[in-house]
Amino acid sequence: MRVVVVAGARPNFVKIAPLMHVFRRHRHVKTLLVHTGQHYARELSAVFFRDLEIPTPDINLRVGSASHAVQTAEVMKRFEPVVRRFRPDVVVVVGDVNSTLACALTAAKLGIPVAHVEAGLRSFDRTMPEEINRVLTDALSDFLFATEPSAVRNLRREGISAAKINLVGNIMVDALRRFLPKARRSGVLRKLGLAEDERSRVAAHYAVLTLHRPSNVDHPRTLAGILRAVARLGEHCPVVFPVHPRTRKQAAAAGLDKLLRGRGIRVVAPLGYLEFLYLMSQARLVLTDSGGIQEETTALGIPCLTLRANTERPITVTEGTNRIVGTDPDRIWRAGMAVLNARRVRGRVPRLWDGKTAQRIVSVLRAALR
Ligand code: UD1
């Protein structure tokens, strides 16, 4: 079996790692790992390959940053000859970034089967670029691997045949389970001055914030409101904020740097996978607009407040530790204080989020393509 595996941006790397680990164990599978270069900064890319023990990509398309149309088109232009040359039996794409759609479309036009890992998630919000990527990638895919039952229902509603859909669980949980012991040794709490001894069992008293969605960070009023609410929470519990390059750029352009230097907020550069995983695993509370972090906090049993109006991952709310709070500053503050004052964390880990998702995916592909 000849497989092209595609990754382009930070959240993709977490999803391809478990797949590459399983593929490597199968002698009859030949993989070609393609990095599109959508994310190129060391802290968003190389660090993740190192932390997640992903082999160096066979090919880097080096597309870099650009508008949506240009970035998508560049990936397609550069990916097409790679697929023609390698002649894979299947192209595996993950997640919902521009590289995901670009490579799915390229492969589909060449008549190569496409496998989409994390299929069927829907926010039903077409202003979100990722939603467009999800809908189109799924429409083009031959193998649709879903993380939760709602995704299967969404795909069926869109007329996708049940024979193409497999509920396999959450591949990020494979990575999380494998690397949590190593993450404990990352030294991140000491590095950030949050604990003297990484291994002491004393519950650390801090929250974590991540923010990068255009709907939040590209609008100065929304961004300012969120940062003010978080700064207020920071008076009760320090908030560590690893800042995404997009957010740093937008905050500077909107003259909001001062808010980032407030007393309760501790701004740091983006962290690697292991450091961030351990930071999250010990936090009292995580505030985020990321999709993946909603799932990782559910897997870890850490309370999460999602700073968006919706989620494409509803199981994190119905079963997990997630709550959707939107971007209203008062609501964020009240929800945050409620978590900090609560005695217990509610939530359980969804079915099939068990660390064996990559194995299930590879079994399905091998059975179909041998
Ligand atoms: C992308 C994905 C988003 C994902 C996020 C995770 C799309 C449409 N968006 O958003 O779904 O949640 O990655 O991080 O695919 N930049 C750097 N260094 C880099 C890459 C980007 O500084 O290595 C800066 C550039 O200024 C760039 C901006 O970040 O213009 C945005 O990068 P881009 O890849 O377009 O989107 P993200 O916001 O990172």
Tab-separated table of N, CA and C in Angstrom, residues 68-210:
chain	number	residue	atom	x	y	z
A	68	HIS	N	-6.246	33.298	1.511
A	68	HIS	CA	-6.799	31.939	1.407
A	68	HIS	C	-6.669	31.397	-0.004
A	69	ALA	N	-7.068	32.198	-0.990
A	69	ALA	CA	-7.047	31.700	-2.366
A	69	ALA	C	-5.622	31.377	-2.800
A	70	VAL	N	-4.710	32.289	-2.510
A	70	VAL	CA	-3.331	32.074	-2.964
A	70	VAL	C	-2.710	30.871	-2.253
A	71	GLN	N	-2.922	30.793	-0.936
A	71	GLN	CA	-2.329	29.685	-0.185
A	71	GLN	C	-2.871	28.342	-0.686
A	72	THR	N	-4.203	28.266	-0.861
A	72	THR	CA	-4.825	27.020	-1.305
A	72	THR	C	-4.327	26.658	-2.707
A	73	ALA	N	-4.292	27.644	-3.578
A	73	ALA	CA	-3.866	27.392	-4.951
A	73	ALA	C	-2.400	26.962	-5.018
A	74	GLU	N	-1.557	27.614	-4.224
A	74	GLU	CA	-0.126	27.255	-4.222
A	74	GLU	C	0.075	25.819	-3.773
A	75	VAL	N	-0.667	25.413	-2.716
A	75	VAL	CA	-0.531	24.025	-2.249
A	75	VAL	C	-0.919	23.086	-3.382
A	76	MET	N	-2.029	23.384	-4.055
A	76	MET	CA	-2.500	22.494	-5.126
A	76	MET	C	-1.466	22.377	-6.244
A	77	LYS	N	-0.937	23.538	-6.637
A	77	LYS	CA	0.033	23.566	-7.728
A	77	LYS	C	1.272	22.730	-7.402
A	78	ARG	N	1.710	22.858	-6.144
A	78	ARG	CA	2.954	22.165	-5.784
A	78	ARG	C	2.719	20.701	-5.405
A	79	PHE	N	1.479	20.384	-4.987
A	79	PHE	CA	1.187	19.019	-4.544
A	79	PHE	C	0.930	18.091	-5.737
A	80	GLU	N	0.360	18.629	-6.784
A	80	GLU	CA	-0.043	17.781	-7.918
A	80	GLU	C	1.113	16.944	-8.497
A	81	PRO	N	2.265	17.561	-8.800
A	81	PRO	CA	3.354	16.732	-9.345
A	81	PRO	C	3.845	15.678	-8.355
A	82	VAL	N	3.756	15.968	-7.073
A	82	VAL	CA	4.192	14.991	-6.058
A	82	VAL	C	3.302	13.750	-6.138
A	83	VAL	N	2.005	13.962	-6.241
A	83	VAL	CA	1.070	12.837	-6.294
A	83	VAL	C	1.267	12.064	-7.603
A	84	ARG	N	1.446	12.783	-8.669
A	84	ARG	CA	1.668	12.118	-9.966
A	84	ARG	C	2.889	11.216	-9.923
A	85	ARG	N	3.934	11.718	-9.290
A	85	ARG	CA	5.187	10.957	-9.245
A	85	ARG	C	5.076	9.731	-8.333
A	86	PHE	N	4.467	9.905	-7.164
A	86	PHE	CA	4.456	8.831	-6.155
A	86	PHE	C	3.370	7.793	-6.434
A	87	ARG	N	2.320	8.182	-7.120
A	87	ARG	CA	1.185	7.309	-7.449
A	87	ARG	C	0.673	6.521	-6.229
A	88	PRO	N	0.153	7.223	-5.241
A	88	PRO	CA	-0.314	6.543	-4.028
A	88	PRO	C	-1.646	5.828	-4.244
A	89	ASP	N	-1.923	4.872	-3.348
A	89	ASP	CA	-3.244	4.231	-3.340
A	89	ASP	C	-4.248	5.101	-2.599
A	90	VAL	N	-3.733	5.959	-1.719
A	90	VAL	CA	-4.621	6.835	-0.951
A	90	VAL	C	-3.834	8.051	-0.471
A	91	VAL	N	-4.519	9.199	-0.409
A	91	VAL	CA	-3.927	10.403	0.192
A	91	VAL	C	-4.670	10.662	1.502
A	92	VAL	N	-3.930	10.722	2.594
A	92	VAL	CA	-4.549	10.939	3.901
A	92	VAL	C	-4.395	12.406	4.289
A	93	VAL	N	-5.527	13.065	4.531
A	93	VAL	CA	-5.493	14.445	5.027
A	93	VAL	C	-6.159	14.478	6.401
A	94	VAL	N	-5.756	15.436	7.226
A	94	VAL	CA	-6.297	15.513	8.590
A	94	VAL	C	-6.799	16.929	8.863
A	95	GLY	N	-7.801	17.025	9.740
A	95	GLY	CA	-8.228	18.332	10.242
A	95	GLY	C	-8.940	19.180	9.206
A	96	ASP	N	-8.779	20.495	9.320
A	96	ASP	CA	-9.631	21.406	8.548
A	96	ASP	C	-8.917	22.672	8.091
A	97	VAL	N	-7.592	22.577	7.923
A	97	VAL	CA	-6.873	23.797	7.521
A	97	VAL	C	-6.848	23.892	5.993
A	98	ASN	N	-6.344	25.002	5.481
A	98	ASN	CA	-6.341	25.183	4.017
A	98	ASN	C	-5.589	24.061	3.300
A	99	SER	N	-4.503	23.586	3.896
A	99	SER	CA	-3.730	22.505	3.273
A	99	SER	C	-4.562	21.235	3.143
A	100	THR	N	-5.455	20.994	4.096
A	100	THR	CA	-6.309	19.797	4.080
A	100	THR	C	-7.161	19.797	2.822
A	101	LEU	N	-7.860	20.898	2.602
A	101	LEU	CA	-8.747	20.997	1.436
A	101	LEU	C	-7.936	20.982	0.140
A	102	ALA	N	-6.853	21.731	0.110
A	102	ALA	CA	-6.070	21.840	-1.128
A	102	ALA	C	-5.589	20.469	-1.588
A	103	CYS	N	-5.100	19.667	-0.669
A	103	CYS	CA	-4.554	18.358	-1.045
A	103	CYS	C	-5.667	17.370	-1.355
A	104	ALA	N	-6.793	17.464	-0.644
A	104	ALA	CA	-7.923	16.580	-0.940
A	104	ALA	C	-8.422	16.847	-2.359
A	105	LEU	N	-8.535	18.107	-2.709
A	105	LEU	CA	-9.045	18.475	-4.040
A	105	LEU	C	-8.079	18.024	-5.138
A	106	THR	N	-6.795	18.227	-4.900
A	106	THR	CA	-5.781	17.809	-5.883
A	106	THR	C	-5.862	16.301	-6.117
A	107	ALA	N	-5.902	15.529	-5.032
A	107	ALA	CA	-5.924	14.063	-5.161
A	107	ALA	C	-7.207	13.611	-5.849
A	108	ALA	N	-8.346	14.174	-5.433
A	108	ALA	CA	-9.630	13.755	-5.997
A	108	ALA	C	-9.649	13.987	-7.507
A	109	LYS	N	-9.087	15.112	-7.950
A	109	LYS	CA	-9.068	15.407	-9.394
A	109	LYS	C	-8.165	14.453	-10.161
A	110	LEU	N	-7.179	13.876	-9.451
A	110	LEU	CA	-6.296	12.902	-10.103
A	110	LEU	C	-6.854	11.486	-9.992
A	111	GLY	N	-8.031	11.368	-9.377
A	111	GLY	CA	-8.658	10.054	-9.243
A	111	GLY	C	-8.054	9.195	-8.148
A	112	ILE	N	-7.341	9.824	-7.209
A	112	ILE	CA	-6.739	9.078	-6.092
A	112	ILE	C	-7.699	9.140	-4.895
A	113	PRO	N	-8.004	7.993	-4.264
A	113	PRO	CA	-8.876	8.020	-3.089
A	113	PRO	C	-8.323	8.918	-1.974
A	114	VAL	N	-9.233	9.611	-1.304
A	114	VAL	CA	-8.851	10.511	-0.213
A	114	VAL	C	-9.412	9.968	1.098
A	115	ALA	N	-8.563	9.966	2.123
A	115	ALA	CA	-9.028	9.602	3.467
A	115	ALA	C	-8.965	10.860	4.327
A	116	HIS	N	-10.077	11.193	4.982
A	116	HIS	CA	-10.098	12.378	5.840
A	116	HIS	C	-10.232	11.962	7.302
A	117	VAL	N	-9.200	12.302	8.055
A	117	VAL	CA	-9.207	12.014	9.495
A	117	VAL	C	-9.751	13.238	10.211
A	118	GLU	N	-10.820	13.048	10.977
A	118	GLU	CA	-11.555	14.110	11.667
A	118	GLU	C	-12.650	14.641	10.737
A	119	ALA	N	-13.351	13.708	10.115
A	119	ALA	CA	-14.410	14.074	9.169
A	119	ALA	C	-15.712	14.395	9.923
A	120	GLY	N	-16.560	15.178	9.274
A	120	GLY	CA	-17.946	15.347	9.733
A	120	GLY	C	-18.196	16.403	10.801
A	121	LEU	N	-17.142	17.019	11.328
A	121	LEU	CA	-17.378	18.051	12.348
A	121	LEU	C	-17.981	19.280	11.670
A	122	ARG	N	-18.980	19.865	12.276
A	122	ARG	CA	-19.640	21.040	11.690
A	122	ARG	C	-19.962	22.067	12.774
A	123	SER	N	-19.538	23.302	12.524
A	123	SER	CA	-19.944	24.401	13.419
A	123	SER	C	-21.217	25.058	12.879
A	124	PHE	N	-21.552	24.743	11.629
A	124	PHE	CA	-22.670	25.370	10.907
A	124	PHE	C	-22.489	26.882	10.822
A	125	ASP	N	-21.234	27.302	10.778
A	125	ASP	CA	-20.900	28.719	10.712
A	125	ASP	C	-19.953	28.909	9.526
A	126	ARG	N	-20.520	29.346	8.408
A	126	ARG	CA	-19.708	29.435	7.184
A	126	ARG	C	-18.795	30.659	7.167
A	127	THR	N	-18.873	31.498	8.209
A	127	THR	CA	-17.901	32.595	8.256
A	127	THR	C	-16.546	32.076	8.738
A	128	MET	N	-16.537	30.844	9.196
A	128	MET	CA	-15.298	30.249	9.694
A	128	MET	C	-14.601	29.557	8.526
A	129	PRO	N	-13.389	29.954	8.178
A	129	PRO	CA	-12.746	29.336	7.011
A	129	PRO	C	-12.664	27.814	7.134
A	130	GLU	N	-12.451	27.342	8.358
A	130	GLU	CA	-12.312	25.896	8.555
A	130	GLU	C	-13.594	25.150	8.207
A	131	GLU	N	-14.760	25.799	8.395
A	131	GLU	CA	-16.018	25.111	8.109
A	131	GLU	C	-16.126	24.807	6.613
A	132	ILE	N	-15.691	25.760	5.811
A	132	ILE	CA	-15.711	25.546	4.359
A	132	ILE	C	-14.741	24.416	4.007
A	133	ASN	N	-13.588	24.430	4.625
A	133	ASN	CA	-12.614	23.354	4.369
A	133	ASN	C	-13.187	21.995	4.757
A	134	ARG	N	-13.916	21.945	5.860
A	134	ARG	CA	-14.471	20.656	6.326
A	134	ARG	C	-15.505	20.111	5.365
A	135	VAL	N	-16.468	20.973	4.998
A	135	VAL	CA	-17.574	20.529	4.145
A	135	VAL	C	-17.039	20.025	2.808
A	136	LEU	N	-16.121	20.783	2.221
A	136	LEU	CA	-15.613	20.415	0.897
A	136	LEU	C	-14.715	19.186	0.957
A	137	THR	N	-13.859	19.116	1.962
A	137	THR	CA	-12.976	17.940	2.088
A	137	THR	C	-13.819	16.677	2.241
A	138	ASP	N	-14.850	16.744	3.067
A	138	ASP	CA	-15.692	15.557	3.267
A	138	ASP	C	-16.403	15.149	1.984
A	139	ALA	N	-16.852	16.152	1.226
A	139	ALA	CA	-17.568	15.830	-0.019
A	139	ALA	C	-16.651	15.105	-1.001
A	140	LEU	N	-15.328	15.339	-0.893
A	140	LEU	CA	-14.370	14.760	-1.839
A	140	LEU	C	-13.779	13.442	-1.354
A	141	SER	N	-14.065	13.073	-0.099
A	141	SER	CA	-13.342	11.948	0.506
A	141	SER	C	-14.027	10.610	0.275
A	142	ASP	N	-13.197	9.564	0.245
A	142	ASP	CA	-13.692	8.195	0.068
A	142	ASP	C	-13.710	7.449	1.399
A	143	PHE	N	-12.828	7.853	2.314
A	143	PHE	CA	-12.791	7.277	3.659
A	143	PHE	C	-12.984	8.433	4.633
A	144	LEU	N	-14.053	8.363	5.434
A	144	LEU	CA	-14.316	9.462	6.367
A	144	LEU	C	-14.227	8.918	7.783
A	145	PHE	N	-13.191	9.355	8.505
A	145	PHE	CA	-12.937	8.860	9.853
A	145	PHE	C	-13.430	9.887	10.871
A	146	ALA	N	-14.429	9.490	11.657
A	146	ALA	CA	-15.090	10.441	12.559
A	146	ALA	C	-14.671	10.226	14.008
A	147	THR	N	-14.660	11.344	14.732
A	147	THR	CA	-14.264	11.313	16.151
A	147	THR	C	-15.444	11.096	17.085
A	148	GLU	N	-16.644	11.520	16.646
A	148	GLU	CA	-17.795	11.471	17.561
A	148	GLU	C	-19.077	11.205	16.756
A	149	PRO	N	-20.120	10.668	17.407
A	149	PRO	CA	-21.346	10.304	16.681
A	149	PRO	C	-22.001	11.479	15.960
A	150	SER	N	-21.913	12.701	16.486
A	150	SER	CA	-22.551	13.842	15.805
A	150	SER	C	-21.960	14.025	14.406
A	151	ALA	N	-20.689	13.720	14.261
A	151	ALA	CA	-20.022	13.871	12.960
A	151	ALA	C	-20.594	12.867	11.963
A	152	VAL	N	-20.869	11.672	12.434
A	152	VAL	CA	-21.461	10.656	11.553
A	152	VAL	C	-22.842	11.129	11.095
A	153	ARG	N	-23.615	11.673	12.019
A	153	ARG	CA	-24.954	12.179	11.654
A	153	ARG	C	-24.853	13.317	10.640
A	154	ASN	N	-23.906	14.218	10.849
A	154	ASN	CA	-23.747	15.338	9.903
A	154	ASN	C	-23.453	14.825	8.496
A	155	LEU	N	-22.576	13.848	8.412
A	155	LEU	CA	-22.190	13.320	7.095
A	155	LEU	C	-23.369	12.621	6.430
A	156	ARG	N	-24.124	11.852	7.204
A	156	ARG	CA	-25.284	11.151	6.645
A	156	ARG	C	-26.296	12.170	6.116
A	157	ARG	N	-26.471	13.264	6.884
A	157	ARG	CA	-27.416	14.304	6.472
A	157	ARG	C	-26.979	14.953	5.160
A	158	GLU	N	-25.675	15.000	4.934
A	158	GLU	CA	-25.161	15.587	3.694
A	158	GLU	C	-25.156	14.574	2.551
A	159	GLY	N	-25.732	13.409	2.802
A	159	GLY	CA	-25.896	12.437	1.719
A	159	GLY	C	-24.692	11.543	1.489
A	160	ILE	N	-23.773	11.514	2.434
A	160	ILE	CA	-22.582	10.665	2.259
A	160	ILE	C	-22.926	9.232	2.691
A	161	SER	N	-22.554	8.294	1.853
A	161	SER	CA	-22.917	6.889	2.088
A	161	SER	C	-22.299	6.373	3.393
A	162	ALA	N	-23.096	5.607	4.134
A	162	ALA	CA	-22.638	5.063	5.421
A	162	ALA	C	-21.410	4.172	5.219
A	163	ALA	N	-21.299	3.581	4.040
A	163	ALA	CA	-20.183	2.658	3.785
A	163	ALA	C	-18.830	3.374	3.819
A	164	LYS	N	-18.850	4.677	3.592
A	164	LYS	CA	-17.579	5.423	3.580
A	164	LYS	C	-17.179	5.918	4.980
A	165	ILE	N	-18.135	5.849	5.932
A	165	ILE	CA	-17.917	6.504	7.229
A	165	ILE	C	-17.502	5.491	8.293
A	166	ASN	N	-16.465	5.827	9.035
A	166	ASN	CA	-16.043	4.992	10.158
A	166	ASN	C	-15.876	5.844	11.412
A	167	LEU	N	-16.587	5.465	12.459
A	167	LEU	CA	-16.402	6.145	13.750
A	167	LEU	C	-15.213	5.469	14.431
A	168	VAL	N	-14.107	6.189	14.523
A	168	VAL	CA	-12.870	5.546	15.005
A	168	VAL	C	-12.328	6.174	16.285
A	169	GLY	N	-12.952	7.277	16.735
A	169	GLY	CA	-12.439	7.958	17.931
A	169	GLY	C	-11.481	9.080	17.564
A	170	ASN	N	-10.821	9.585	18.581
A	170	ASN	CA	-10.051	10.822	18.427
A	170	ASN	C	-8.548	10.556	18.394
A	171	ILE	N	-7.960	10.835	17.260
A	171	ILE	CA	-6.545	10.490	17.073
A	171	ILE	C	-5.625	11.350	17.944
A	172	MET	N	-6.090	12.549	18.314
A	172	MET	CA	-5.243	13.385	19.177
A	172	MET	C	-5.062	12.757	20.554
A	173	VAL	N	-6.051	11.942	20.930
A	173	VAL	CA	-5.942	11.278	22.242
A	173	VAL	C	-4.865	10.186	22.186
A	174	ASP	N	-4.631	9.622	21.001
A	174	ASP	CA	-3.514	8.674	20.852
A	174	ASP	C	-2.210	9.379	21.236
A	175	ALA	N	-2.028	10.588	20.662
A	175	ALA	CA	-0.788	11.338	20.920
A	175	ALA	C	-0.714	11.732	22.396
A	176	LEU	N	-1.842	12.193	22.912
A	176	LEU	CA	-1.877	12.658	24.302
A	176	LEU	C	-1.482	11.540	25.277
A	177	ARG	N	-2.058	10.362	25.048
A	177	ARG	CA	-1.754	9.254	25.965
A	177	ARG	C	-0.313	8.802	25.841
A	178	ARG	N	0.162	8.774	24.623
A	178	ARG	CA	1.529	8.310	24.426
A	178	ARG	C	2.549	9.277	25.037
A	179	PHE	N	2.263	10.581	24.914
A	179	PHE	CA	3.300	11.551	25.273
A	179	PHE	C	3.131	12.211	26.643
A	180	LEU	N	2.030	11.927	27.329
A	180	LEU	CA	1.843	12.576	28.637
A	180	LEU	C	2.982	12.244	29.626
A	181	PRO	N	3.423	10.987	29.699
A	181	PRO	CA	4.539	10.708	30.627
A	181	PRO	C	5.787	11.518	30.283
A	182	LYS	N	6.076	11.651	28.993
A	182	LYS	CA	7.248	12.424	28.577
A	182	LYS	C	7.017	13.925	28.851
A	183	ALA	N	5.761	14.355	28.671
A	183	ALA	CA	5.443	15.768	28.899
A	183	ALA	C	5.702	16.166	30.346
A	184	ARG	N	5.477	15.204	31.264
A	184	ARG	CA	5.722	15.476	32.689
A	184	ARG	C	7.150	15.893	32.939
A	185	ARG	N	8.046	15.468	32.089
A	185	ARG	CA	9.469	15.794	32.275
A	185	ARG	C	9.888	17.036	31.494
A	186	SER	N	8.908	17.771	30.928
A	186	SER	CA	9.270	18.898	30.065
A	186	SER	C	9.855	20.077	30.845
A	187	GLY	N	9.559	20.132	32.152
A	187	GLY	CA	10.096	21.233	32.965
A	187	GLY	C	9.371	22.547	32.759
A	188	VAL	N	8.185	22.506	32.121
A	188	VAL	CA	7.523	23.765	31.755
A	188	VAL	C	7.058	24.568	32.973
A	189	LEU	N	6.599	23.891	34.018
A	189	LEU	CA	6.086	24.650	35.178
A	189	LEU	C	7.215	25.411	35.861
A	190	ARG	N	8.365	24.759	35.935
A	190	ARG	CA	9.513	25.439	36.533
A	190	ARG	C	9.973	26.583	35.633
A	191	LYS	N	10.017	26.314	34.337
A	191	LYS	CA	10.452	27.334	33.371
A	191	LYS	C	9.587	28.589	33.476
A	192	LEU	N	8.274	28.391	33.696
A	192	LEU	CA	7.372	29.542	33.754
A	192	LEU	C	7.188	30.058	35.181
A	193	GLY	N	7.925	29.478	36.107
A	193	GLY	CA	7.856	29.938	37.498
A	193	GLY	C	6.532	29.605	38.168
A	194	LEU	N	5.867	28.522	37.725
A	194	LEU	CA	4.561	28.161	38.288
A	194	LEU	C	4.681	27.105	39.383
A	195	ALA	N	5.794	26.407	39.417
A	195	ALA	CA	6.003	25.393	40.447
A	195	ALA	C	7.496	25.230	40.655
A	196	GLU	N	7.857	24.902	41.872
A	196	GLU	CA	9.275	24.712	42.173
A	196	GLU	C	9.725	23.354	41.659
A	197	ASP	N	8.828	22.396	41.855
A	197	ASP	CA	9.204	21.031	41.531
A	197	ASP	C	8.108	20.444	40.658
A	198	GLU	N	8.462	20.096	39.445
A	198	GLU	CA	7.524	19.531	38.471
A	198	GLU	C	6.729	18.373	39.057
A	199	ARG	N	7.397	17.598	39.905
A	199	ARG	CA	6.760	16.358	40.312
A	199	ARG	C	5.950	16.488	41.589
A	200	SER	N	5.997	17.673	42.221
A	200	SER	CA	5.230	17.822	43.456
A	200	SER	C	3.753	17.719	43.104
A	201	ARG	N	3.005	17.107	43.970
A	201	ARG	CA	1.605	16.816	43.654
A	201	ARG	C	0.681	17.974	44.018
A	202	VAL	N	1.249	19.066	44.483
A	202	VAL	CA	0.446	20.220	44.864
A	202	VAL	C	-0.211	20.786	43.601
A	203	ALA	N	-1.534	20.929	43.663
A	203	ALA	CA	-2.247	21.422	42.480
A	203	ALA	C	-1.762	22.827	42.160
A	204	ALA	N	-1.343	23.014	40.929
A	204	ALA	CA	-0.864	24.327	40.525
A	204	ALA	C	-2.062	25.266	40.402
A	205	HIS	N	-1.819	26.522	40.667
A	205	HIS	CA	-2.922	27.486	40.662
A	205	HIS	C	-2.707	28.464	39.520
A	206	TYR	N	-3.133	28.061	38.341
A	206	TYR	CA	-3.039	28.963	37.194
A	206	TYR	C	-4.076	28.531	36.164
A	207	ALA	N	-4.392	29.468	35.270
A	207	ALA	CA	-5.250	29.160	34.123
A	207	ALA	C	-4.414	29.332	32.861
A	208	VAL	N	-4.923	28.802	31.743
A	208	VAL	CA	-4.225	28.914	30.469
A	208	VAL	C	-5.185	29.510	29.450
A	209	LEU	N	-4.677	30.440	28.640
A	209	LEU	CA	-5.486	31.051	27.581
A	209	LEU	C	-4.817	30.813	26.232
A	210	THR	N	-5.603	30.421	25.220
A	210	THR	CA	-5.099	30.461	23.838
A	210	THR	C	-6.150	31.130	22.973
